[in-house]
Short mmCIF file of C-alpha atoms in Angstrom, two decimals:
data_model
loop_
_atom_site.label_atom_id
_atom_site.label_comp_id
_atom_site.label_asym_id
_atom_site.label_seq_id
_atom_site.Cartn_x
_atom_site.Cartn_y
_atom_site.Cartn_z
CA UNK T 1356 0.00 0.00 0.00
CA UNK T 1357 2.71 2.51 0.55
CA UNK T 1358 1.73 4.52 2.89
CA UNK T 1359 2.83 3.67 6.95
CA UNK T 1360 2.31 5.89 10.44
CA UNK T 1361 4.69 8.08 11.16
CA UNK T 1362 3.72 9.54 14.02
CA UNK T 1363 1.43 8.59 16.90
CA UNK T 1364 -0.35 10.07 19.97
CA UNK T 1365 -3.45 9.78 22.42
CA UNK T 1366 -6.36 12.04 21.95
CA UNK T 1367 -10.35 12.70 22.71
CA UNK T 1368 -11.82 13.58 19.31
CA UNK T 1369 -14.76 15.89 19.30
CA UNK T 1370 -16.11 17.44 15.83
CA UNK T 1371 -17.93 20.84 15.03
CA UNK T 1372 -21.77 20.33 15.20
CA UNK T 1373 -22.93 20.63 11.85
CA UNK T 1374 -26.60 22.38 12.78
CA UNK T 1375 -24.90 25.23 14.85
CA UNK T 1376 -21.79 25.44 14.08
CA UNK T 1377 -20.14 26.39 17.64
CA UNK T 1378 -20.87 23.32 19.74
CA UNK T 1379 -17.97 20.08 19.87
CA UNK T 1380 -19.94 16.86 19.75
CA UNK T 1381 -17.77 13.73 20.81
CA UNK T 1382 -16.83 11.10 18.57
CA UNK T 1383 -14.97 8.85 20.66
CA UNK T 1384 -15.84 7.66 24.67
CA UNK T 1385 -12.26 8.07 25.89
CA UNK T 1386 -8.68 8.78 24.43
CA UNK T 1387 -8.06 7.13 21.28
CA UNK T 1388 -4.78 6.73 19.08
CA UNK T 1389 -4.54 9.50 16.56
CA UNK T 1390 -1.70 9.15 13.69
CA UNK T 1391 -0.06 10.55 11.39
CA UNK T 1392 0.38 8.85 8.13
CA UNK T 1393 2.63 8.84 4.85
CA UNK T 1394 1.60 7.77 1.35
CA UNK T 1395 5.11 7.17 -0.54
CA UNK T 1396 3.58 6.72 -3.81
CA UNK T 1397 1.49 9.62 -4.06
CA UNK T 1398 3.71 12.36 -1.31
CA UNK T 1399 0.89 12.32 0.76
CA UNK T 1400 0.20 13.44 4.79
CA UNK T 1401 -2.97 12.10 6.36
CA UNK T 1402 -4.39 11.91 10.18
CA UNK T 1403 -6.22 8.93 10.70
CA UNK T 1404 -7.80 7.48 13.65
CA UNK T 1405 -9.72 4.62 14.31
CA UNK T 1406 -12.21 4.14 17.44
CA UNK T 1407 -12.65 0.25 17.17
CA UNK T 1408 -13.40 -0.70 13.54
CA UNK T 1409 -14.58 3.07 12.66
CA UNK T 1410 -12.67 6.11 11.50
CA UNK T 1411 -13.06 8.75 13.38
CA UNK T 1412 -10.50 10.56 11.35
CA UNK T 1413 -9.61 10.74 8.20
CA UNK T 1414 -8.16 13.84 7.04
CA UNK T 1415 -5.64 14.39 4.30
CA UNK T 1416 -3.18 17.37 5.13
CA UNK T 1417 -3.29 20.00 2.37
CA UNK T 1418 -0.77 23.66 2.35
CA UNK T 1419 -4.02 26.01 2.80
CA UNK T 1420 -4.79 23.97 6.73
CA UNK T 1421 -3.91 25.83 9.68
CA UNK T 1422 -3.60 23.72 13.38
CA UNK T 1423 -4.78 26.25 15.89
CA UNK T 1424 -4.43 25.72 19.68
CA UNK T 1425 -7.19 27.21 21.59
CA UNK T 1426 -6.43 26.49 25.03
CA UNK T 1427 -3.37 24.70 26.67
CA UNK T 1428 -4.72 21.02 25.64
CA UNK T 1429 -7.17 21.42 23.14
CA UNK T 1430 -6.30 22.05 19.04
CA UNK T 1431 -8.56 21.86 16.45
CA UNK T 1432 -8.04 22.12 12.16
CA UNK T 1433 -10.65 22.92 9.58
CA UNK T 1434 -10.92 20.31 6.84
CA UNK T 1435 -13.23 21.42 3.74
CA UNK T 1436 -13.27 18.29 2.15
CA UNK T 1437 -14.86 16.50 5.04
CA UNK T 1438 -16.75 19.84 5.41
CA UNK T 1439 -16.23 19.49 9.18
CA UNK T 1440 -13.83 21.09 11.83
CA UNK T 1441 -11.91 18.29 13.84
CA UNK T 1442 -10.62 19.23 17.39
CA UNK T 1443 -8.18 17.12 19.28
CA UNK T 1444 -8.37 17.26 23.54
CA UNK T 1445 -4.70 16.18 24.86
CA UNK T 1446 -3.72 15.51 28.18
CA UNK T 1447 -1.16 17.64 28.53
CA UNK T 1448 0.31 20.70 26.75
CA UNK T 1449 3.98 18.91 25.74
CA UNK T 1450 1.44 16.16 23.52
CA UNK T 1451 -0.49 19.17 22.01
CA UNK T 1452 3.15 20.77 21.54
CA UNK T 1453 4.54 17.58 19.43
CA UNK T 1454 1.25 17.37 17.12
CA UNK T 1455 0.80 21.02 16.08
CA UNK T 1456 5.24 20.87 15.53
CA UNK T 1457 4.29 17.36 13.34
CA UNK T 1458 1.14 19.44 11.99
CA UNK T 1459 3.53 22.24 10.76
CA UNK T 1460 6.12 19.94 9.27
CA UNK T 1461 4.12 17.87 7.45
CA UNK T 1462 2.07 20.42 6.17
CA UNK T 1463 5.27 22.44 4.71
CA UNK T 1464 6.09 18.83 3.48
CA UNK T 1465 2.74 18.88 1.58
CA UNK T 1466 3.53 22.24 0.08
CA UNK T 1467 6.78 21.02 -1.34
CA UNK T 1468 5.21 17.87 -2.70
CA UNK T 1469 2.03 19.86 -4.82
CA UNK T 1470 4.39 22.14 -6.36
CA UNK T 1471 6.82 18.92 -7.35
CA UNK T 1472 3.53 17.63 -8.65
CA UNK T 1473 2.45 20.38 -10.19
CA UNK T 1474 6.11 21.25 -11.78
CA UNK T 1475 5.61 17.91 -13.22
CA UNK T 1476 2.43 18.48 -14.67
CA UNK T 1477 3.40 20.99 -16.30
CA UNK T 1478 6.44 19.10 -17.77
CA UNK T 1479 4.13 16.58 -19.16
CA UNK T 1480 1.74 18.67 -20.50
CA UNK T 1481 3.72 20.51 -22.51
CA UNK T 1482 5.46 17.82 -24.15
CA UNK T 1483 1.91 16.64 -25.17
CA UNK T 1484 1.19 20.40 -26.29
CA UNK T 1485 4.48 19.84 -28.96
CA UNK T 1486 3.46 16.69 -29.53
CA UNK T 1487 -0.01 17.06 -30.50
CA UNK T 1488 0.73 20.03 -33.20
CA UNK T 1489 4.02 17.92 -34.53
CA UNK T 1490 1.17 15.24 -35.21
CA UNK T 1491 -0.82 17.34 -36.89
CA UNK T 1492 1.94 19.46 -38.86
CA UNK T 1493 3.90 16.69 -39.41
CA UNK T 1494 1.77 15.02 -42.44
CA UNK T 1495 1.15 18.40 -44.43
CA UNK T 1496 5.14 19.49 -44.40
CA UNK T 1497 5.60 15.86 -45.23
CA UNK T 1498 3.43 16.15 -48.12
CA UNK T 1499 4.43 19.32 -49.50
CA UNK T 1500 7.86 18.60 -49.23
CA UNK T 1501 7.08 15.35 -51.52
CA UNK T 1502 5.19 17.33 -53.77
CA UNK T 1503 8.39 20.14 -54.27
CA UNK T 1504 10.42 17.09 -54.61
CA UNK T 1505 8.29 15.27 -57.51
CA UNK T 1506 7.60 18.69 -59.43
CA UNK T 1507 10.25 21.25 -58.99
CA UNK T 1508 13.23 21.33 -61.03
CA UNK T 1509 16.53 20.54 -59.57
CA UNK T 1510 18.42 23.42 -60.32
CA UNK T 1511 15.29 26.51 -59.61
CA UNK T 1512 16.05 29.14 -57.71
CA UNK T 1513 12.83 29.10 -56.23
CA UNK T 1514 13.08 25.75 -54.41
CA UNK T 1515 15.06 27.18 -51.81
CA UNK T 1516 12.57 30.07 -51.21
CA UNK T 1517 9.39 28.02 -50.99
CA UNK T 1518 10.09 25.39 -48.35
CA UNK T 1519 9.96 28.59 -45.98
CA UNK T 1520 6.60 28.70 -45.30
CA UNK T 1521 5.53 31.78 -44.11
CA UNK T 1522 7.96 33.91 -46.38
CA UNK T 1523 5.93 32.18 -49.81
CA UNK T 1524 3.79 34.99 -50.05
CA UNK T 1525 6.43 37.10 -50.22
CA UNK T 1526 8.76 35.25 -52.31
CA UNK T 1527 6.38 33.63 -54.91
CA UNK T 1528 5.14 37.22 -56.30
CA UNK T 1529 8.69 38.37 -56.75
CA UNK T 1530 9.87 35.28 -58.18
CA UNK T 1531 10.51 36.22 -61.93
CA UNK T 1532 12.10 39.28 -61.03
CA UNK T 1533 14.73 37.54 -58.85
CA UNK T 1534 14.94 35.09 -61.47
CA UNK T 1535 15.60 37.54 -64.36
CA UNK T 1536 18.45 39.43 -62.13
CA UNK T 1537 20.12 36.31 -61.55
CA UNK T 1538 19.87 35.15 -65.04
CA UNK T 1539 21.19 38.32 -65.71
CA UNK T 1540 24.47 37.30 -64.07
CA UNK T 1541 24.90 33.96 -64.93
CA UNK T 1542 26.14 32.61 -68.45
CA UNK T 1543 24.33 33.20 -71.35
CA UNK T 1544 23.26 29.57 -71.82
CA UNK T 1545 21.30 29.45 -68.96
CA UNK T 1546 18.65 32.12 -69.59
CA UNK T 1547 16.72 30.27 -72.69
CA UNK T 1548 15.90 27.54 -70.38
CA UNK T 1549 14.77 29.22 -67.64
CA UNK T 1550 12.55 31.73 -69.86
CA UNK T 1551 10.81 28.66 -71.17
CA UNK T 1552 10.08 27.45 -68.02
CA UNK T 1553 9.00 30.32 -65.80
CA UNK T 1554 5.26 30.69 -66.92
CA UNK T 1555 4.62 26.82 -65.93
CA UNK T 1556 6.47 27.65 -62.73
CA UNK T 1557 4.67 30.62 -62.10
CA UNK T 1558 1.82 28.51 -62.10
CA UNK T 1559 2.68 25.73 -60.23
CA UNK T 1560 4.18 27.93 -57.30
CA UNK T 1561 0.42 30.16 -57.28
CA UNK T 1562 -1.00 26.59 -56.88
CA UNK T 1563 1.40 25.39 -53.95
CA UNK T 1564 1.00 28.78 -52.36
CA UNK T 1565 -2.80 28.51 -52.32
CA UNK T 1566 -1.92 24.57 -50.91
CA UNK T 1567 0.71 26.04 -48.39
CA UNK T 1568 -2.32 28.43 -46.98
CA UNK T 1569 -4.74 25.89 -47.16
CA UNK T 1570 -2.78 24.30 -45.03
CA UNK T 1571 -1.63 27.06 -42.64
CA UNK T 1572 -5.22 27.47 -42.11
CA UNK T 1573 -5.57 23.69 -41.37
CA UNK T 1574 -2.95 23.79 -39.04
CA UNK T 1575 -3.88 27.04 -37.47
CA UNK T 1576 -7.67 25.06 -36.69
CA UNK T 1577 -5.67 22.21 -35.14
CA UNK T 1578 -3.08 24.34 -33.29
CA UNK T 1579 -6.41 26.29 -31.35
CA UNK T 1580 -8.33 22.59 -31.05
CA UNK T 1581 -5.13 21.04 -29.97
CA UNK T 1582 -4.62 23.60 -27.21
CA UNK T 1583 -8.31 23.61 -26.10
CA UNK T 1584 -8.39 19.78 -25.89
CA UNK T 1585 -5.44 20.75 -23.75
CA UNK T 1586 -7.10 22.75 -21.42
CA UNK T 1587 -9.79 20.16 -21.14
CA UNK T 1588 -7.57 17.43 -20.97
CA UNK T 1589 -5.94 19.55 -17.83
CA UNK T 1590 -9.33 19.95 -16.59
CA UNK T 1591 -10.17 16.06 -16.98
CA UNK T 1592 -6.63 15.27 -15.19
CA UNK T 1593 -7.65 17.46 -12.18
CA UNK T 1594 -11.12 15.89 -12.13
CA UNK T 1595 -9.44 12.49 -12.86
CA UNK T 1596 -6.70 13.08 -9.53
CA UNK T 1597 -9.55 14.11 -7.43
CA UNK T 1598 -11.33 11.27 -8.05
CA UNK T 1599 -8.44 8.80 -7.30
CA UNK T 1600 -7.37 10.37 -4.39
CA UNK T 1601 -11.00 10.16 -2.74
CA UNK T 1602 -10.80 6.28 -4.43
CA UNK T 1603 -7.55 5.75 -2.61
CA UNK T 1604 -8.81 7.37 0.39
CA UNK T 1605 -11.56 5.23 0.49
CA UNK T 1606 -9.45 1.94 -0.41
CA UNK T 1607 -6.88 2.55 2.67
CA UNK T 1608 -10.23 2.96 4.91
CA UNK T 1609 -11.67 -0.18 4.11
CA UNK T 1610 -8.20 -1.86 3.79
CA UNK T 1611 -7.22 -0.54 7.71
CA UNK T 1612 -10.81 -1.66 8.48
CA UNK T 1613 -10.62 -5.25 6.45
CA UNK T 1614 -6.70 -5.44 7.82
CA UNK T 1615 -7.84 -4.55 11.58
CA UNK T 1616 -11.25 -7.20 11.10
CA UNK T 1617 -9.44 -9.90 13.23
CA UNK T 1618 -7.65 -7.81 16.10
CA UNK T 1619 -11.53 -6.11 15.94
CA UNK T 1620 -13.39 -9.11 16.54
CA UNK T 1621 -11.23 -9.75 19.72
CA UNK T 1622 -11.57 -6.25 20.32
CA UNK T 1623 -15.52 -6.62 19.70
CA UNK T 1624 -15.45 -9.62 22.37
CA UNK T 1625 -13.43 -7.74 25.04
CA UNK T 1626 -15.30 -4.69 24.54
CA UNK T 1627 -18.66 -7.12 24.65
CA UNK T 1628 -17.23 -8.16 28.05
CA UNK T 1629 -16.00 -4.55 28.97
CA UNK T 1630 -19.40 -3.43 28.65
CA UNK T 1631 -21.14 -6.34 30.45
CA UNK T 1632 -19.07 -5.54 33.76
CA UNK T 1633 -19.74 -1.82 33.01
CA UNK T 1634 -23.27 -2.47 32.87
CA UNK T 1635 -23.28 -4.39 36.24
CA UNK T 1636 -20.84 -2.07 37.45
CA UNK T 1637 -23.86 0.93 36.68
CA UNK T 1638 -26.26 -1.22 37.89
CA UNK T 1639 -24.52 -1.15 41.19
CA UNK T 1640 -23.82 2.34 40.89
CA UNK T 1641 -27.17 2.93 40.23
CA UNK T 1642 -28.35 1.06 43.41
CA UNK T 1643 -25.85 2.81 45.63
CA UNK T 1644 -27.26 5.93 44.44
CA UNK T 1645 -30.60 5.11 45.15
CA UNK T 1646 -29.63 4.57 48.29
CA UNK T 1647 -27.48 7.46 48.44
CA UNK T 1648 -30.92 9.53 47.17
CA UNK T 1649 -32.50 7.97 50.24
CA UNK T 1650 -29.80 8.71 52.58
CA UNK T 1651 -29.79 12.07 51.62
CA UNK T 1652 -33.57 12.68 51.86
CA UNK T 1653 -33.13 10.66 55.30
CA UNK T 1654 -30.22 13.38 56.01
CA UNK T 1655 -32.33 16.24 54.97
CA UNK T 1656 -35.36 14.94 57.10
CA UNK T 1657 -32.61 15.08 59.81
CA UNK T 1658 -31.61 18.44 59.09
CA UNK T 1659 -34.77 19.92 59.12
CA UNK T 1660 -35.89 18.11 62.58
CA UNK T 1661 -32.19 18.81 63.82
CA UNK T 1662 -32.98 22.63 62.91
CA UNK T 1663 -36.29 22.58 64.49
CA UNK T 1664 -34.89 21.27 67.67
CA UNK T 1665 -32.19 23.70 68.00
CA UNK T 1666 -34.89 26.66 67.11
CA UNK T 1667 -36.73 24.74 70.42
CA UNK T 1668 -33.32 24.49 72.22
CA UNK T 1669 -32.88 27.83 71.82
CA UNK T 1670 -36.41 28.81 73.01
CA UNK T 1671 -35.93 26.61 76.16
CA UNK T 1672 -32.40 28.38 76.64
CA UNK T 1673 -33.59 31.67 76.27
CA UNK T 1674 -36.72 30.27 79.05
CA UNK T 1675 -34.03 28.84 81.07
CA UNK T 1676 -32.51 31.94 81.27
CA UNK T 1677 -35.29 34.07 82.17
CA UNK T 1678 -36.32 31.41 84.93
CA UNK T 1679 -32.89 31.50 86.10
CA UNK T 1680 -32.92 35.50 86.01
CA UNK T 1681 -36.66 34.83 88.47
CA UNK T 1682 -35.34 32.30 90.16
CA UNK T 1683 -32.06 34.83 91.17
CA UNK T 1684 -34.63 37.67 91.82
CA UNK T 1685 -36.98 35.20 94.14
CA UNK T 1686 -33.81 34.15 96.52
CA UNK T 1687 -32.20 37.68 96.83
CA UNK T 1688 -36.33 38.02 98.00
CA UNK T 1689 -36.00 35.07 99.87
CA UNK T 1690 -32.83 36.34 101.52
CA UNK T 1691 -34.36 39.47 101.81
CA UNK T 1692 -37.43 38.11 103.89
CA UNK T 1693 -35.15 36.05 105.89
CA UNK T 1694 -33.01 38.90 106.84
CA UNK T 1695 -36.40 40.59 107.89
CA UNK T 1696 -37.86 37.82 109.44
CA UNK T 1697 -34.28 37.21 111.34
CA UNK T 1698 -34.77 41.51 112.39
CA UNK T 1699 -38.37 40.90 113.30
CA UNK T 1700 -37.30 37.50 115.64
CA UNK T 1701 -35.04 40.21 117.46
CA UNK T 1702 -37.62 42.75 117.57
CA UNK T 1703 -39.98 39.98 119.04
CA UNK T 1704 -36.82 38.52 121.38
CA UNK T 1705 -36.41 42.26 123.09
CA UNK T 1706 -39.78 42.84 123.31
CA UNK T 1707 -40.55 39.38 125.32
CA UNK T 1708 -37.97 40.43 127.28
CA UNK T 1709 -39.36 43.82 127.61
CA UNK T 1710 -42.17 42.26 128.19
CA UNK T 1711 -40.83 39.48 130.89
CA UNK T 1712 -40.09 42.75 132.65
CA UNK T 1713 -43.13 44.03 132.92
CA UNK T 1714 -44.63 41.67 133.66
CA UNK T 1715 -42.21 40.61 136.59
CA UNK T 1716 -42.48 44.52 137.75
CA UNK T 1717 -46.28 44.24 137.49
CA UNK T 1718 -46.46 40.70 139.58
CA UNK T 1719 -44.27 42.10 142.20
CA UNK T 1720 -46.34 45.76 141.84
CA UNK T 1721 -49.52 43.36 142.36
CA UNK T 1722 -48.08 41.42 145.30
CA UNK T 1723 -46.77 45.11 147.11
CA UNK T 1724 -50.59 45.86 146.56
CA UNK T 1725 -52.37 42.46 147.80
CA UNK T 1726 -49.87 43.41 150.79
CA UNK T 1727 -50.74 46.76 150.97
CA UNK T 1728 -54.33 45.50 151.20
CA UNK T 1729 -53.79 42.53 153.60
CA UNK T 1730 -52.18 45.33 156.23
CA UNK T 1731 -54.68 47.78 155.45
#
């Protein structure tokens, strides 16, 4: 086939959205192998990359692309004969780095290459050009010049002037004069020969210049068709390379795809398998969610009563507090009364006393009386 990788890295793949325009759609579910690839036999760069037995990418690199980085891991290239934009997520900067240096290089490669190409072309085609008028001019000058041969005489002096081609009309009209002034100088014996001749000659040379523009007209018509057919032909080629390269393009898909068939079965199998323990794997994912949904409306329901027993905590806190503040104002009152109480038990104390007095001064008042009264 000709063409092998060259260069090879790890990428996500996401393309332009065709319906807006601005959004990246994924192609590929994780980091696939993007490369770079060489075609010998034709001098051309291509990124392909395959996501199981599908190509993700296939891109041939041409001088007009441009690799623009528009962030620190993520590039992306405009390709207008996929009529998409392809960008490439890396996971790190130095990987984005090496494939927009490779992008560069190759595409400067490319450059060189088309103008090889089309330097050749246009060696080949104008080889063709010559060789497409010598066809055509090559019978009529043959035939003429058998004609001169077969009719002329061998010692005219016209012979020489007509094989010119473009200088007959000049030379044919003037013909007996430069015969006559070179008769003139040669020997006498020539000149009754030659004035014998001329009138049949005269004739003969009217009739091969008519033939000679005949056949400048003829070869005028196939010099302006030959170099229109060559303008179509260069047309046709164009068409013709365009064609083969999307044929090619096409053959070196399906051949990586037919070539990769076996390693993609296996693939096809482990990925079967892959996705069967994914699948349980969500399943139990899914489950611990649920429960994780539950647990979290449990934890909410907890929240909320948590925050409605602190707003009651608080409540009871701030009546704690107030029946502490009472119950501080009811024993300084307590104290208070006691202290008064404890006053009033003194006041009572001295007056029993004062009392106890009296009454011992009025019992021994009453006895000095009852004695008083007994003497009296």
């Amino acid at each position: 086939m000709g063409e092998q990788p060259i260069f090879s890295t790890r990428a996500h793949i996401f393309q332009i959205d065709p319906a807006t325009k601005k959004n990246w759609v994924p192609t590929s579910k994780h980091a696939v192998t993007v490369s770079y690839f060489f075609d010998s036999s034709r001098n051309v760069y291509r990124i392909i990359s395959l996501d199981g037995s599908k190509a993700v990418i296939n891109s041939t690199i041409t001088p007009n692309m441009t690799f623009t980085k528009t962030s620190q891991k993520f590039g992306q290239w405009a390709d207008s004969r996929a009529n998409t934009v392809y960008g490439l997520g890396f996971s790190s900067e130095s990987h984005l780095s090496k494939f927009a240096d490779k992008f560069a290089e190759f595409k400067e490669a490319a450059r060189l290459a088309k103008e090889k190409s089309q330097e050749k072309m246009e060696l080949t085609s104008t080889p063709s050009q010559g060789g497409a008028v010598k066809r055509n001019v090559s019978p009529a000058i043959t035939h003429v010049f058998k004609k001169e041969s077969t009719t002329a005489p061998p010692q005219s002096p016209l012979t020489s002037e007509s094989v010119n081609g473009t200088e007959d009309e000049r030379a044919v009209p003037d013909a007996p004069h430069a015969a006559e002034a070179r008769g003139g100088a040669e020997p006498s014996h020539n000149a009754l020969p030659f004035s014998h001749s001329s009138p049949g000659l005269s004739k003969h040379w009217e009739a091969e210049l008519a033939a000679l523009k005949g056949n400048n007209a003829k070869l005028t018509a196939a010099l302006l068709e030959s170099t229109a057919n060559v303008k179509q032909w260069k047309q046709q080629l164009a068409a013709y390379q365009e064609e083969a390269e999307r044929l090619h393009k096409r053959v070196t898909e399906l051949e990586c795809v037919s070539g990769q068939s076996a390693t993609a079965r296996s693939d096809k199998t482990e990925l079967n398998r892959t996705i069967g323990e994914l699948e349980v794997a969500l399943k139990a994912k899914e489950d611990e969610l649920e429960r994780l949904k539950m647990d979290v409306q449990s934890a909410n329901q907890f929240h909320s009563q948590r925050d409605s027993l602190t707003h009651k905590l608080q409540a009871v806190e701030l009546r704690n507090q107030a029946l502490e503040a009472q119950l501080d104002e009811l024993e300084q009152r307590v104290e208070a009364d006691q202290r008064e109480r404890e006053v009033f038990r003194q006041s009572l104390r001295s007056l029993l006393q004062l009392l106890d007095g009296k009454i011992l001064e009025l019992s021994e008042l009453r006895e000095a009386l009852a004695k008083l009264l007994e003497c009296s």
